PDB file of C-alpha atoms in Angstrom:
ATOM      1  CA  UNK C   1      95.050 117.556  96.631  1.00 61.00           C
ATOM      2  CA  UNK C   2      98.881 118.061  97.195  1.00 69.00           C
ATOM      3  CA  UNK C   3     100.454 117.100 100.178  1.00 75.00           C
ATOM      4  CA  UNK C   4     104.209 117.538 100.851  1.00 81.00           C
ATOM      5  CA  UNK C   5     106.224 116.357 103.636  1.00 87.00           C
ATOM      6  CA  UNK C   6     109.915 116.487 104.441  1.00 88.00           C
ATOM      7  CA  UNK C   7     111.240 113.580 106.146  1.00 89.00           C
ATOM      8  CA  UNK C   8     114.804 112.622 107.606  1.00 89.00           C
ATOM      9  CA  UNK C   9     116.499 110.303 105.021  1.00 84.00           C
ATOM     10  CA  UNK C  10     115.500 106.667 106.293  1.00 86.00           C
ATOM     11  CA  UNK C  11     117.704 103.786 107.202  1.00 86.00           C
ATOM     12  CA  UNK C  12     117.823 101.390 104.663  1.00 84.00           C
ATOM     13  CA  UNK C  13     115.798  97.949 104.911  1.00 86.00           C
ATOM     14  CA  UNK C  14     118.965  95.930 105.721  1.00 84.00           C
ATOM     15  CA  UNK C  15     119.211  98.267 108.779  1.00 85.00           C
ATOM     16  CA  UNK C  16     115.641  98.286 109.842  1.00 86.00           C
ATOM     17  CA  UNK C  17     115.222  95.439 112.096  1.00 86.00           C
ATOM     18  CA  UNK C  18     117.037  92.609 113.615  1.00 84.00           C
ATOM     19  CA  UNK C  19     117.068  89.005 114.455  1.00 83.00           C
ATOM     20  CA  UNK C  20     116.071  88.664 117.898  1.00 81.00           C
ATOM     21  CA  UNK C  21     117.483  85.477 119.352  1.00 73.00           C
ATOM     22  CA  UNK C  22     115.119  82.647 120.640  1.00 58.00           C
ATOM     23  CA  UNK C  23     115.745  82.421 124.260  1.00 57.00           C
ATOM     24  CA  UNK C  24     114.005  79.851 126.841  1.00 55.00           C
ATOM     25  CA  UNK C  25     112.132  78.320 123.451  1.00 59.00           C
ATOM     26  CA  UNK C  26     110.883  81.633 122.604  1.00 59.00           C
ATOM     27  CA  UNK C  27     110.427  82.039 119.065  1.00 70.00           C
ATOM     28  CA  UNK C  28     112.720  84.718 118.317  1.00 71.00           C
ATOM     29  CA  UNK C  29     111.162  87.241 115.871  1.00 79.00           C
ATOM     30  CA  UNK C  30     112.279  90.752 114.612  1.00 82.00           C
ATOM     31  CA  UNK C  31     112.855  94.024 116.089  1.00 86.00           C
ATOM     32  CA  UNK C  32     113.464  97.473 115.032  1.00 89.00           C
ATOM     33  CA  UNK C  33     116.889  98.326 115.366  1.00 90.00           C
ATOM     34  CA  UNK C  34     118.197 101.682 117.280  1.00 93.00           C
ATOM     35  CA  UNK C  35     118.711 103.746 114.117  1.00 93.00           C
ATOM     36  CA  UNK C  36     115.258 102.692 112.979  1.00 93.00           C
ATOM     37  CA  UNK C  37     113.850 103.705 116.360  1.00 95.00           C
ATOM     38  CA  UNK C  38     115.590 107.096 116.331  1.00 95.00           C
ATOM     39  CA  UNK C  39     114.892 107.607 112.773  1.00 93.00           C
ATOM     40  CA  UNK C  40     110.905 107.299 113.441  1.00 95.00           C
ATOM     41  CA  UNK C  41     111.238 109.428 116.704  1.00 96.00           C
ATOM     42  CA  UNK C  42     112.646 112.331 114.253  1.00 96.00           C
ATOM     43  CA  UNK C  43     110.150 112.098 111.614  1.00 95.00           C
ATOM     44  CA  UNK C  44     107.379 112.261 113.920  1.00 95.00           C
ATOM     45  CA  UNK C  45     108.708 115.528 115.046  1.00 95.00           C
ATOM     46  CA  UNK C  46     108.704 116.914 111.857  1.00 94.00           C
ATOM     47  CA  UNK C  47     105.620 115.158 110.350  1.00 93.00           C
ATOM     48  CA  UNK C  48     103.430 116.538 113.522  1.00 93.00           C
ATOM     49  CA  UNK C  49     101.931 119.495 111.746  1.00 92.00           C
ATOM     50  CA  UNK C  50     101.292 117.740 108.689  1.00 86.00           C
ATOM     51  CA  UNK C  51      99.302 115.094 111.142  1.00 89.00           C
ATOM     52  CA  UNK C  52      97.728 118.454 112.777  1.00 91.00           C
ATOM     53  CA  UNK C  53      96.965 119.564 109.413  1.00 89.00           C
ATOM     54  CA  UNK C  54      95.049 116.340 108.204  1.00 87.00           C
ATOM     55  CA  UNK C  55      93.863 114.829 111.307  1.00 91.00           C
ATOM     56  CA  UNK C  56      89.939 114.137 110.405  1.00 89.00           C
ATOM     57  CA  UNK C  57      91.848 111.760 107.687  1.00 85.00           C
ATOM     58  CA  UNK C  58      94.716 110.281 109.925  1.00 89.00           C
ATOM     59  CA  UNK C  59      92.292 109.577 112.703  1.00 92.00           C
ATOM     60  CA  UNK C  60      89.817 107.821 110.469  1.00 89.00           C
ATOM     61  CA  UNK C  61      92.488 105.878 109.064  1.00 88.00           C
ATOM     62  CA  UNK C  62      94.175 104.580 112.140  1.00 92.00           C
ATOM     63  CA  UNK C  63      90.619 103.760 113.764  1.00 93.00           C
ATOM     64  CA  UNK C  64      89.727 102.106 110.604  1.00 91.00           C
ATOM     65  CA  UNK C  65      92.770 100.093 111.249  1.00 90.00           C
ATOM     66  CA  UNK C  66      92.772  99.223 114.475  1.00 92.00           C
ATOM     67  CA  UNK C  67      89.584  97.607 113.845  1.00 92.00           C
ATOM     68  CA  UNK C  68      91.135  94.876 111.782  1.00 92.00           C
ATOM     69  CA  UNK C  69      93.656  94.047 114.224  1.00 89.00           C
ATOM     70  CA  UNK C  70      93.916  90.053 114.533  1.00 86.00           C
ATOM     71  CA  UNK C  71      95.051  89.449 118.115  1.00 85.00           C
ATOM     72  CA  UNK C  72      95.712  85.765 117.767  1.00 84.00           C
ATOM     73  CA  UNK C  73      98.022  86.426 114.644  1.00 81.00           C
ATOM     74  CA  UNK C  74      99.563  89.686 116.052  1.00 80.00           C
ATOM     75  CA  UNK C  75      98.508  90.884 112.499  1.00 85.00           C
ATOM     76  CA  UNK C  76      96.268  92.948 110.595  1.00 88.00           C
ATOM     77  CA  UNK C  77      93.782  90.922 108.973  1.00 90.00           C
ATOM     78  CA  UNK C  78      94.070  93.042 105.427  1.00 87.00           C
ATOM     79  CA  UNK C  79      92.352  90.836 103.412  1.00 88.00           C
ATOM     80  CA  UNK C  80      89.339  91.201 105.618  1.00 90.00           C
ATOM     81  CA  UNK C  81      89.805  95.037 105.275  1.00 87.00           C
ATOM     82  CA  UNK C  82      90.084  95.055 101.684  1.00 83.00           C
ATOM     83  CA  UNK C  83      86.684  92.773 101.663  1.00 87.00           C
ATOM     84  CA  UNK C  84      85.022  94.971 103.882  1.00 85.00           C
ATOM     85  CA  UNK C  85      85.731  98.156 101.923  1.00 75.00           C
ATOM     86  CA  UNK C  86      85.895  97.210  98.240  1.00 71.00           C
ATOM     87  CA  UNK C  87      85.096 100.717  97.166  1.00 67.00           C
ATOM     88  CA  UNK C  88      87.918 102.439  98.779  1.00 64.00           C
ATOM     89  CA  UNK C  89      90.167 103.623  96.353  1.00 57.00           C
ATOM     90  CA  UNK C  90      93.262 105.579  96.704  1.00 60.00           C
ATOM     91  CA  UNK C  91      94.607 107.319  93.682  1.00 48.00           C
ATOM     92  CA  UNK C  92      97.879 107.876  95.053  1.00 52.00           C
ATOM     93  CA  UNK C  93     101.592 108.856  93.490  1.00 55.00           C
ATOM     94  CA  UNK C  94     104.138 108.910  95.873  1.00 62.00           C
ATOM     95  CA  UNK C  95     107.428 110.956  94.636  1.00 55.00           C
ATOM     96  CA  UNK C  96     110.205 110.206  97.111  1.00 60.00           C
ATOM     97  CA  UNK C  97     113.356 112.272  96.651  1.00 59.00           C
ATOM     98  CA  UNK C  98     116.345 111.081  98.142  1.00 60.00           C
ATOM     99  CA  UNK C  99     119.121 113.051  98.989  1.00 61.00           C
ATOM    100  CA  UNK C 100     122.234 111.977 100.348  1.00 54.00           C
ATOM    101  CA  UNK C 101     126.189 112.261  99.727  1.00 52.00           C
ATOM    102  CA  UNK C 102     126.823 108.516  99.315  1.00 59.00           C
ATOM    103  CA  UNK C 103     125.413 106.248  96.781  1.00 63.00           C
ATOM    104  CA  UNK C 104     122.780 104.135  97.799  1.00 72.00           C
ATOM    105  CA  UNK C 105     119.908 101.712  96.628  1.00 80.00           C
ATOM    106  CA  UNK C 106     116.955 103.917  96.909  1.00 78.00           C
ATOM    107  CA  UNK C 107     114.341 101.577  96.704  1.00 85.00           C
ATOM    108  CA  UNK C 108     115.722  99.802  99.950  1.00 86.00           C
ATOM    109  CA  UNK C 109     114.733 102.863 102.012  1.00 84.00           C
ATOM    110  CA  UNK C 110     110.953 102.961 100.867  1.00 86.00           C
ATOM    111  CA  UNK C 111     109.603 100.361 103.380  1.00 88.00           C
ATOM    112  CA  UNK C 112     110.338 102.476 106.205  1.00 89.00           C
ATOM    113  CA  UNK C 113     108.500 105.649 104.683  1.00 89.00           C
ATOM    114  CA  UNK C 114     105.142 103.706 103.306  1.00 88.00           C
ATOM    115  CA  UNK C 115     104.765 101.969 106.712  1.00 90.00           C
ATOM    116  CA  UNK C 116     105.560 105.289 108.549  1.00 93.00           C
ATOM    117  CA  UNK C 117     102.617 106.771 106.084  1.00 89.00           C
ATOM    118  CA  UNK C 118     100.482 104.380 107.351  1.00 88.00           C
ATOM    119  CA  UNK C 119     101.617 104.839 110.979  1.00 93.00           C
ATOM    120  CA  UNK C 120     100.646 108.521 111.276  1.00 93.00           C
ATOM    121  CA  UNK C 121      97.342 107.619 109.222  1.00 89.00           C
ATOM    122  CA  UNK C 122      97.641 109.128 105.728  1.00 85.00           C
ATOM    123  CA  UNK C 123      96.899 105.916 104.272  1.00 81.00           C
ATOM    124  CA  UNK C 124      95.056 103.087 105.353  1.00 84.00           C
ATOM    125  CA  UNK C 125      97.460 100.618 104.574  1.00 83.00           C
ATOM    126  CA  UNK C 126     100.363 100.785 102.100  1.00 82.00           C
ATOM    127  CA  UNK C 127      98.541  98.010 100.184  1.00 79.00           C
ATOM    128  CA  UNK C 128      96.212 100.651  98.904  1.00 80.00           C
ATOM    129  CA  UNK C 129      99.587 102.133  96.930  1.00 77.00           C
ATOM    130  CA  UNK C 130      98.479 102.428  93.357  1.00 75.00           C
ATOM    131  CA  UNK C 131     101.603 104.556  91.529  1.00 76.00           C
ATOM    132  CA  UNK C 132     104.633 104.872  93.292  1.00 82.00           C
ATOM    133  CA  UNK C 133     107.829 106.952  91.816  1.00 83.00           C
ATOM    134  CA  UNK C 134     111.137 106.473  93.316  1.00 84.00           C
ATOM    135  CA  UNK C 135     113.632 109.618  92.083  1.00 82.00           C
ATOM    136  CA  UNK C 136     117.461 110.066  93.364  1.00 82.00           C
ATOM    137  CA  UNK C 137     117.932 113.959  93.511  1.00 78.00           C
ATOM    138  CA  UNK C 138     121.728 115.520  93.772  1.00 75.00           C
ATOM    139  CA  UNK C 139     123.752 115.302  96.796  1.00 77.00           C
ATOM    140  CA  UNK C 140     122.656 117.590  99.355  1.00 74.00           C
ATOM    141  CA  UNK C 141     125.142 116.640 101.860  1.00 73.00           C
ATOM    142  CA  UNK C 142     124.351 119.452 104.354  1.00 76.00           C
ATOM    143  CA  UNK C 143     120.898 118.556 104.662  1.00 78.00           C
ATOM    144  CA  UNK C 144     120.076 115.002 103.440  1.00 79.00           C
ATOM    145  CA  UNK C 145     116.341 114.214 103.579  1.00 82.00           C
ATOM    146  CA  UNK C 146     113.953 112.712 102.018  1.00 85.00           C
ATOM    147  CA  UNK C 147     110.603 114.875 100.487  1.00 84.00           C
ATOM    148  CA  UNK C 148     107.290 113.340  99.869  1.00 85.00           C
ATOM    149  CA  UNK C 149     105.061 114.612  97.646  1.00 77.00           C
ATOM    150  CA  UNK C 150     101.481 113.543  97.102  1.00 75.00           C
ATOM    151  CA  UNK C 151     100.063 114.664  94.087  1.00 65.00           C
ATOM    152  CA  UNK C 152      96.647 113.625  94.896  1.00 54.00           C
ATOM    153  CA  UNK C 153      94.999 111.575  97.487  1.00 51.00           C
ATOM    154  CA  UNK C 154      91.381 110.411  96.240  1.00 47.00           C
ATOM    155  CA  UNK C 155      89.417 108.493  99.083  1.00 50.00           C
ATOM    156  CA  UNK C 156      85.891 107.301  98.033  1.00 45.00           C
ATOM    157  CA  UNK C 157      84.516 105.605 101.282  1.00 43.00           C
ATOM    158  CA  UNK C 158      81.375 103.738 101.525  1.00 37.00           C
ATOM    159  CA  UNK C 159      81.112 103.479 105.007  1.00 37.00           C
TER     160      UNK C 159
END
């Protein structure tokens, strides 16, 4: 199966989140920046036709992942997910094509993309990525973007 998706150029990891100040004895934590939120909204709009095309896969992954939410830790229990589904095997190759008119560290932009693909349900979790390739393409100042090509998405579920 070959999947192609074009998204806006994501923000760098450096501009993805900011530290919250601990107020009134709070723990602080991290929050997404306004730039990251704006990118996410734009990416959702561009990915909508893709999500509709692969609705069954996306819904299955989102629902399965939700069952592993640990409310006490406020995090996903990925260790148990992997234990409970030892036969899930993704053979996925990502080819990210970053286009822009400026020099940047392309590896710094991948995290937001992989997290987004998990959020829309294409992947159960980005920890299942077996092969990833990042590739810089020639500048395109008129249309900076990220083209994601997934050449094979092999899912073998033992449910």
